[in-house]
Amino acid sequence: MIHPTAIIDESAIIGNNVSIGPYSIIGADVVIGDDCWLGPHVVLRGPTTLGKGNKIFQFSSVGEDCQDKKYAGEPTRLEIGDFNVIRECVTIHRGTVQDQGLTKIGSHNLLMAYVHVAHDCVVGDNVILANNTTLAGHVYVGDWAILGGFTGVHQFCHIGEHAFTAVNSVVVQDIPPYIMAQGHNAVPRTINSEGLRRRGFTSEQIMTIKRAFRTLYRKGLTVDEAIAEMEQWAAPELASFIAFVQTSKRGIIR
């Protein structure tokens, strides 16, 4: 299961039923969980932990030093969950001590070819980052979000759960949950209604979310006025939406 041309540091911990392809390099302080598959020419540097069932395709660089000029070789970390698919030429960097020292990717995610995840990012579960999507440092991406190809996300931006960006979007402010955004710079267009239906949201829940979208973006209200109106509805599906808008530090897209 491990090709004889692979180079594996003696401190690396390799789980059961792991496949490592030709010319891959596994560095010090790397932990690879059971049933992972690494193609040829993959580079894993530590401290990095992979959960179980991950697939990493050729020429990916995972757990490398970050590109932040303040980074001075501190032992920061990368943690990746279970059953992720990381396609060709993806780059994922470890964190910095200016944040929590950790870059973290959840489980069941698809990172398509040439995706870049910079230092200190947090990516949730069931996320799709399409080809050439780039996350700058300290970006947060919520569960079930989909970022279209060539999406660029500015540092410190947060993207809420079930959000969606169109191809070539440039994100410079926070995108609340459920929102479909598009443009350079990205602006809100509608809600991700088809994605919500696929994930089991009822028609009534989707209509409430549409009403919230119109209240926030189409009625000419201030953010505080929109939140006050939505809170009166006492709709559980809006709890994360309202909390996200209230706590946004960069400000939401408008």
PDB file of N, CA and C in Angstrom, residues 156-230:
ATOM      1  N   PHE A 156     -10.123  37.336   6.888  1.00  0.00           N
ATOM      2  CA  PHE A 156     -11.025  37.575   8.011  1.00  0.00           C
ATOM      3  C   PHE A 156     -12.510  37.545   7.644  1.00  0.00           C
ATOM      4  N   CYS A 157     -12.848  37.267   6.397  1.00  0.00           N
ATOM      5  CA  CYS A 157     -14.263  37.169   6.043  1.00  0.00           C
ATOM      6  C   CYS A 157     -14.865  35.863   6.561  1.00  0.00           C
ATOM      7  N   HIS A 158     -16.140  35.926   6.901  1.00  0.00           N
ATOM      8  CA  HIS A 158     -16.898  34.751   7.312  1.00  0.00           C
ATOM      9  C   HIS A 158     -17.997  34.485   6.287  1.00  0.00           C
ATOM     10  N   ILE A 159     -18.174  33.212   5.967  1.00  0.00           N
ATOM     11  CA  ILE A 159     -19.217  32.788   5.030  1.00  0.00           C
ATOM     12  C   ILE A 159     -20.121  31.816   5.772  1.00  0.00           C
ATOM     13  N   GLY A 160     -21.397  32.127   5.841  1.00  0.00           N
ATOM     14  CA  GLY A 160     -22.322  31.355   6.653  1.00  0.00           C
ATOM     15  C   GLY A 160     -22.708  30.023   6.051  1.00  0.00           C
ATOM     16  N   GLU A 161     -23.360  29.216   6.859  1.00  0.00           N
ATOM     17  CA  GLU A 161     -23.786  27.889   6.434  1.00  0.00           C
ATOM     18  C   GLU A 161     -24.785  27.997   5.277  1.00  0.00           C
ATOM     19  N   HIS A 162     -24.693  27.052   4.360  1.00  0.00           N
ATOM     20  CA  HIS A 162     -25.590  26.953   3.198  1.00  0.00           C
ATOM     21  C   HIS A 162     -25.472  28.141   2.238  1.00  0.00           C
ATOM     22  N   ALA A 163     -24.454  28.971   2.385  1.00  0.00           N
ATOM     23  CA  ALA A 163     -24.266  30.079   1.451  1.00  0.00           C
ATOM     24  C   ALA A 163     -23.699  29.557   0.129  1.00  0.00           C
ATOM     25  N   PHE A 164     -23.789  30.391  -0.894  1.00  0.00           N
ATOM     26  CA  PHE A 164     -23.369  29.986  -2.244  1.00  0.00           C
ATOM     27  C   PHE A 164     -22.799  31.210  -2.946  1.00  0.00           C
ATOM     28  N   THR A 165     -21.639  31.037  -3.607  1.00  0.00           N
ATOM     29  CA  THR A 165     -21.100  32.114  -4.430  1.00  0.00           C
ATOM     30  C   THR A 165     -21.010  31.666  -5.885  1.00  0.00           C
ATOM     31  N   ALA A 166     -21.265  32.598  -6.785  1.00  0.00           N
ATOM     32  CA  ALA A 166     -21.160  32.314  -8.210  1.00  0.00           C
ATOM     33  C   ALA A 166     -19.702  32.346  -8.637  1.00  0.00           C
ATOM     34  N   VAL A 167     -19.454  31.841  -9.828  1.00  0.00           N
ATOM     35  CA  VAL A 167     -18.104  31.809 -10.374  1.00  0.00           C
ATOM     36  C   VAL A 167     -17.525  33.225 -10.433  1.00  0.00           C
ATOM     37  N   ASN A 168     -16.225  33.331 -10.133  1.00  0.00           N
ATOM     38  CA  ASN A 168     -15.481  34.594 -10.214  1.00  0.00           C
ATOM     39  C   ASN A 168     -15.914  35.641  -9.186  1.00  0.00           C
ATOM     40  N   SER A 169     -16.586  35.220  -8.141  1.00  0.00           N
ATOM     41  CA  SER A 169     -16.980  36.180  -7.111  1.00  0.00           C
ATOM     42  C   SER A 169     -15.768  36.595  -6.284  1.00  0.00           C
ATOM     43  N   VAL A 170     -15.767  37.854  -5.854  1.00  0.00           N
ATOM     44  CA  VAL A 170     -14.737  38.380  -4.968  1.00  0.00           C
ATOM     45  C   VAL A 170     -15.434  38.809  -3.677  1.00  0.00           C
ATOM     46  N   VAL A 171     -15.114  38.138  -2.590  1.00  0.00           N
ATOM     47  CA  VAL A 171     -15.808  38.339  -1.325  1.00  0.00           C
ATOM     48  C   VAL A 171     -14.930  39.190  -0.414  1.00  0.00           C
ATOM     49  N   VAL A 172     -15.422  40.383  -0.057  1.00  0.00           N
ATOM     50  CA  VAL A 172     -14.652  41.272   0.801  1.00  0.00           C
ATOM     51  C   VAL A 172     -15.381  41.590   2.102  1.00  0.00           C
ATOM     52  N   GLN A 173     -16.620  41.092   2.242  1.00  0.00           N
ATOM     53  CA  GLN A 173     -17.360  41.210   3.492  1.00  0.00           C
ATOM     54  C   GLN A 173     -18.024  39.876   3.782  1.00  0.00           C
ATOM     55  N   ASP A 174     -18.652  39.776   4.944  1.00  0.00           N
ATOM     56  CA  ASP A 174     -19.243  38.514   5.365  1.00  0.00           C
ATOM     57  C   ASP A 174     -20.515  38.202   4.572  1.00  0.00           C
ATOM     58  N   ILE A 175     -20.716  36.915   4.279  1.00  0.00           N
ATOM     59  CA  ILE A 175     -21.928  36.451   3.599  1.00  0.00           C
ATOM     60  C   ILE A 175     -22.764  35.681   4.614  1.00  0.00           C
ATOM     61  N   PRO A 176     -23.959  36.161   4.949  1.00  0.00           N
ATOM     62  CA  PRO A 176     -24.782  35.458   5.940  1.00  0.00           C
ATOM     63  C   PRO A 176     -25.209  34.071   5.455  1.00  0.00           C
ATOM     64  N   PRO A 177     -25.656  33.226   6.370  1.00  0.00           N
ATOM     65  CA  PRO A 177     -26.184  31.918   5.982  1.00  0.00           C
ATOM     66  C   PRO A 177     -27.290  32.037   4.932  1.00  0.00           C
ATOM     67  N   TYR A 178     -27.365  31.031   4.077  1.00  0.00           N
ATOM     68  CA  TYR A 178     -28.433  30.831   3.097  1.00  0.00           C
ATOM     69  C   TYR A 178     -28.341  31.737   1.867  1.00  0.00           C
ATOM     70  N   ILE A 179     -27.435  32.691   1.845  1.00  0.00           N
ATOM     71  CA  ILE A 179     -27.428  33.715   0.800  1.00  0.00           C
ATOM     72  C   ILE A 179     -26.653  33.243  -0.429  1.00  0.00           C
ATOM     73  N   MET A 180     -27.173  33.552  -1.618  1.00  0.00           N
ATOM     74  CA  MET A 180     -26.435  33.406  -2.864  1.00  0.00           C
ATOM     75  C   MET A 180     -25.855  34.765  -3.226  1.00  0.00           C
ATOM     76  N   ALA A 181     -24.545  34.795  -3.443  1.00  0.00           N
ATOM     77  CA  ALA A 181     -23.845  36.044  -3.726  1.00  0.00           C
ATOM     78  C   ALA A 181     -23.096  35.927  -5.040  1.00  0.00           C
ATOM     79  N   GLN A 182     -22.917  37.068  -5.689  1.00  0.00           N
ATOM     80  CA  GLN A 182     -22.243  37.064  -6.988  1.00  0.00           C
ATOM     81  C   GLN A 182     -21.685  38.456  -7.244  1.00  0.00           C
ATOM     82  N   GLY A 183     -20.518  38.493  -7.907  1.00  0.00           N
ATOM     83  CA  GLY A 183     -20.010  39.763  -8.372  1.00  0.00           C
ATOM     84  C   GLY A 183     -18.635  40.099  -7.846  1.00  0.00           C
ATOM     85  N   HIS A 184     -18.124  41.191  -8.341  1.00  0.00           N
ATOM     86  CA  HIS A 184     -16.799  41.701  -7.988  1.00  0.00           C
ATOM     87  C   HIS A 184     -16.955  43.198  -7.688  1.00  0.00           C
ATOM     88  N   ASN A 185     -17.225  43.526  -6.438  1.00  0.00           N
ATOM     89  CA  ASN A 185     -17.294  42.696  -5.233  1.00  0.00           C
ATOM     90  C   ASN A 185     -18.668  42.032  -5.098  1.00  0.00           C
ATOM     91  N   ALA A 186     -18.684  40.888  -4.382  1.00  0.00           N
ATOM     92  CA  ALA A 186     -19.896  40.090  -4.290  1.00  0.00           C
ATOM     93  C   ALA A 186     -21.002  40.846  -3.574  1.00  0.00           C
ATOM     94  N   VAL A 187     -22.209  40.726  -4.117  1.00  0.00           N
ATOM     95  CA  VAL A 187     -23.403  41.310  -3.515  1.00  0.00           C
ATOM     96  C   VAL A 187     -24.465  40.218  -3.412  1.00  0.00           C
ATOM     97  N   PRO A 188     -25.438  40.389  -2.508  1.00  0.00           N
ATOM     98  CA  PRO A 188     -26.482  39.366  -2.351  1.00  0.00           C
ATOM     99  C   PRO A 188     -27.453  39.382  -3.520  1.00  0.00           C
ATOM    100  N   ARG A 189     -27.810  38.197  -4.044  1.00  0.00           N
ATOM    101  CA  ARG A 189     -28.738  38.114  -5.163  1.00  0.00           C
ATOM    102  C   ARG A 189     -30.080  37.520  -4.745  1.00  0.00           C
ATOM    103  N   THR A 190     -30.031  36.420  -3.986  1.00  0.00           N
ATOM    104  CA  THR A 190     -31.244  35.725  -3.542  1.00  0.00           C
ATOM    105  C   THR A 190     -30.812  34.742  -2.460  1.00  0.00           C
ATOM    106  N   ILE A 191     -31.656  33.754  -2.149  1.00  0.00           N
ATOM    107  CA  ILE A 191     -31.245  32.723  -1.206  1.00  0.00           C
ATOM    108  C   ILE A 191     -30.972  31.432  -1.955  1.00  0.00           C
ATOM    109  N   ASN A 192     -30.255  30.537  -1.315  1.00  0.00           N
ATOM    110  CA  ASN A 192     -29.877  29.260  -1.911  1.00  0.00           C
ATOM    111  C   ASN A 192     -31.022  28.265  -1.746  1.00  0.00           C
ATOM    112  N   SER A 193     -32.159  28.556  -2.366  1.00  0.00           N
ATOM    113  CA  SER A 193     -33.373  27.773  -2.122  1.00  0.00           C
ATOM    114  C   SER A 193     -33.234  26.335  -2.597  1.00  0.00           C
ATOM    115  N   GLU A 194     -32.606  26.112  -3.743  1.00  0.00           N
ATOM    116  CA  GLU A 194     -32.454  24.743  -4.233  1.00  0.00           C
ATOM    117  C   GLU A 194     -31.573  23.929  -3.294  1.00  0.00           C
ATOM    118  N   GLY A 195     -30.474  24.514  -2.829  1.00  0.00           N
ATOM    119  CA  GLY A 195     -29.625  23.816  -1.867  1.00  0.00           C
ATOM    120  C   GLY A 195     -30.361  23.489  -0.590  1.00  0.00           C
ATOM    121  N   LEU A 196     -31.192  24.412  -0.117  1.00  0.00           N
ATOM    122  CA  LEU A 196     -31.947  24.165   1.113  1.00  0.00           C
ATOM    123  C   LEU A 196     -32.949  23.026   0.918  1.00  0.00           C
ATOM    124  N   ARG A 197     -33.622  22.989  -0.240  1.00  0.00           N
ATOM    125  CA  ARG A 197     -34.549  21.888  -0.504  1.00  0.00           C
ATOM    126  C   ARG A 197     -33.820  20.548  -0.491  1.00  0.00           C
ATOM    127  N   ARG A 198     -32.647  20.513  -1.106  1.00  0.00           N
ATOM    128  CA  ARG A 198     -31.891  19.256  -1.160  1.00  0.00           C
ATOM    129  C   ARG A 198     -31.472  18.796   0.224  1.00  0.00           C
ATOM    130  N   ARG A 199     -31.350  19.720   1.147  1.00  0.00           N
ATOM    131  CA  ARG A 199     -30.892  19.374   2.500  1.00  0.00           C
ATOM    132  C   ARG A 199     -32.027  19.227   3.496  1.00  0.00           C
ATOM    133  N   GLY A 200     -33.253  19.154   2.997  1.00  0.00           N
ATOM    134  CA  GLY A 200     -34.372  18.799   3.856  1.00  0.00           C
ATOM    135  C   GLY A 200     -35.132  19.945   4.476  1.00  0.00           C
ATOM    136  N   PHE A 201     -34.849  21.190   4.087  1.00  0.00           N
ATOM    137  CA  PHE A 201     -35.642  22.303   4.582  1.00  0.00           C
ATOM    138  C   PHE A 201     -37.057  22.234   3.982  1.00  0.00           C
ATOM    139  N   THR A 202     -38.052  22.514   4.800  1.00  0.00           N
ATOM    140  CA  THR A 202     -39.426  22.476   4.321  1.00  0.00           C
ATOM    141  C   THR A 202     -39.734  23.725   3.499  1.00  0.00           C
ATOM    142  N   SER A 203     -40.841  23.660   2.758  1.00  0.00           N
ATOM    143  CA  SER A 203     -41.261  24.825   1.979  1.00  0.00           C
ATOM    144  C   SER A 203     -41.540  26.016   2.887  1.00  0.00           C
ATOM    145  N   GLU A 204     -42.108  25.750   4.059  1.00  0.00           N
ATOM    146  CA  GLU A 204     -42.398  26.838   4.998  1.00  0.00           C
ATOM    147  C   GLU A 204     -41.115  27.480   5.516  1.00  0.00           C
ATOM    148  N   GLN A 205     -40.111  26.663   5.815  1.00  0.00           N
ATOM    149  CA  GLN A 205     -38.836  27.206   6.277  1.00  0.00           C
ATOM    150  C   GLN A 205     -38.173  28.048   5.189  1.00  0.00           C
ATOM    151  N   ILE A 206     -38.213  27.561   3.969  1.00  0.00           N
ATOM    152  CA  ILE A 206     -37.601  28.308   2.864  1.00  0.00           C
ATOM    153  C   ILE A 206     -38.322  29.629   2.648  1.00  0.00           C
ATOM    154  N   MET A 207     -39.650  29.627   2.757  1.00  0.00           N
ATOM    155  CA  MET A 207     -40.395  30.879   2.606  1.00  0.00           C
ATOM    156  C   MET A 207     -40.033  31.868   3.717  1.00  0.00           C
ATOM    157  N   THR A 208     -39.814  31.372   4.932  1.00  0.00           N
ATOM    158  CA  THR A 208     -39.408  32.258   6.029  1.00  0.00           C
ATOM    159  C   THR A 208     -38.034  32.852   5.755  1.00  0.00           C
ATOM    160  N   ILE A 209     -37.122  32.043   5.229  1.00  0.00           N
ATOM    161  CA  ILE A 209     -35.785  32.535   4.905  1.00  0.00           C
ATOM    162  C   ILE A 209     -35.855  33.556   3.771  1.00  0.00           C
ATOM    163  N   LYS A 210     -36.695  33.317   2.771  1.00  0.00           N
ATOM    164  CA  LYS A 210     -36.889  34.306   1.697  1.00  0.00           C
ATOM    165  C   LYS A 210     -37.426  35.618   2.261  1.00  0.00           C
ATOM    166  N   ARG A 211     -38.356  35.524   3.194  1.00  0.00           N
ATOM    167  CA  ARG A 211     -38.907  36.725   3.820  1.00  0.00           C
ATOM    168  C   ARG A 211     -37.816  37.481   4.579  1.00  0.00           C
ATOM    169  N   ALA A 212     -36.939  36.724   5.246  1.00  0.00           N
ATOM    170  CA  ALA A 212     -35.829  37.357   5.963  1.00  0.00           C
ATOM    171  C   ALA A 212     -34.884  38.057   4.992  1.00  0.00           C
ATOM    172  N   PHE A 213     -34.621  37.415   3.859  1.00  0.00           N
ATOM    173  CA  PHE A 213     -33.766  38.043   2.837  1.00  0.00           C
ATOM    174  C   PHE A 213     -34.358  39.371   2.378  1.00  0.00           C
ATOM    175  N   ARG A 214     -35.649  39.370   2.073  1.00  0.00           N
ATOM    176  CA  ARG A 214     -36.283  40.613   1.619  1.00  0.00           C
ATOM    177  C   ARG A 214     -36.259  41.677   2.703  1.00  0.00           C
ATOM    178  N   THR A 215     -36.451  41.260   3.942  1.00  0.00           N
ATOM    179  CA  THR A 215     -36.440  42.212   5.048  1.00  0.00           C
ATOM    180  C   THR A 215     -35.075  42.855   5.211  1.00  0.00           C
ATOM    181  N   LEU A 216     -34.021  42.048   5.094  1.00  0.00           N
ATOM    182  CA  LEU A 216     -32.673  42.566   5.291  1.00  0.00           C
ATOM    183  C   LEU A 216     -32.180  43.371   4.105  1.00  0.00           C
ATOM    184  N   TYR A 217     -32.554  42.939   2.889  1.00  0.00           N
ATOM    185  CA  TYR A 217     -31.913  43.496   1.695  1.00  0.00           C
ATOM    186  C   TYR A 217     -32.830  44.291   0.768  1.00  0.00           C
ATOM    187  N   ARG A 218     -34.125  44.197   0.918  1.00  0.00           N
ATOM    188  CA  ARG A 218     -35.001  44.805  -0.085  1.00  0.00           C
ATOM    189  C   ARG A 218     -35.979  45.842   0.471  1.00  0.00           C
ATOM    190  N   LYS A 219     -36.055  45.999   1.771  1.00  0.00           N
ATOM    191  CA  LYS A 219     -37.054  46.905   2.351  1.00  0.00           C
ATOM    192  C   LYS A 219     -36.479  48.261   2.734  1.00  0.00           C
ATOM    193  N   GLY A 220     -35.187  48.455   2.512  1.00  0.00           N
ATOM    194  CA  GLY A 220     -34.593  49.736   2.830  1.00  0.00           C
ATOM    195  C   GLY A 220     -34.392  49.986   4.312  1.00  0.00           C
ATOM    196  N   LEU A 221     -34.377  48.924   5.109  1.00  0.00           N
ATOM    197  CA  LEU A 221     -34.187  49.059   6.545  1.00  0.00           C
ATOM    198  C   LEU A 221     -32.707  49.065   6.892  1.00  0.00           C
ATOM    199  N   THR A 222     -32.364  49.631   8.030  1.00  0.00           N
ATOM    200  CA  THR A 222     -31.020  49.446   8.561  1.00  0.00           C
ATOM    201  C   THR A 222     -30.883  48.006   9.037  1.00  0.00           C
ATOM    202  N   VAL A 223     -29.659  47.574   9.264  1.00  0.00           N
ATOM    203  CA  VAL A 223     -29.450  46.212   9.760  1.00  0.00           C
ATOM    204  C   VAL A 223     -30.151  46.016  11.095  1.00  0.00           C
ATOM    205  N   ASP A 224     -30.031  46.973  11.987  1.00  0.00           N
ATOM    206  CA  ASP A 224     -30.676  46.845  13.299  1.00  0.00           C
ATOM    207  C   ASP A 224     -32.192  46.780  13.177  1.00  0.00           C
ATOM    208  N   GLU A 225     -32.757  47.575  12.296  1.00  0.00           N
ATOM    209  CA  GLU A 225     -34.206  47.537  12.095  1.00  0.00           C
ATOM    210  C   GLU A 225     -34.648  46.190  11.523  1.00  0.00           C
ATOM    211  N   ALA A 226     -33.886  45.665  10.577  1.00  0.00           N
ATOM    212  CA  ALA A 226     -34.228  44.363   9.985  1.00  0.00           C
ATOM    213  C   ALA A 226     -34.153  43.256  11.031  1.00  0.00           C
ATOM    214  N   ILE A 227     -33.117  43.282  11.855  1.00  0.00           N
ATOM    215  CA  ILE A 227     -32.988  42.266  12.896  1.00  0.00           C
ATOM    216  C   ILE A 227     -34.154  42.348  13.870  1.00  0.00           C
ATOM    217  N   ALA A 228     -34.514  43.545  14.286  1.00  0.00           N
ATOM    218  CA  ALA A 228     -35.627  43.713  15.220  1.00  0.00           C
ATOM    219  C   ALA A 228     -36.916  43.134  14.650  1.00  0.00           C
ATOM    220  N   GLU A 229     -37.159  43.351  13.356  1.00  0.00           N
ATOM    221  CA  GLU A 229     -38.363  42.801  12.735  1.00  0.00           C
ATOM    222  C   GLU A 229     -38.306  41.285  12.671  1.00  0.00           C
ATOM    223  N   MET A 230     -37.154  40.720  12.274  1.00  0.00           N
ATOM    224  CA  MET A 230     -37.047  39.262  12.156  1.00  0.00           C
ATOM    225  C   MET A 230     -37.157  38.568  13.512  1.00  0.00           C
TER     226      MET A 230
END
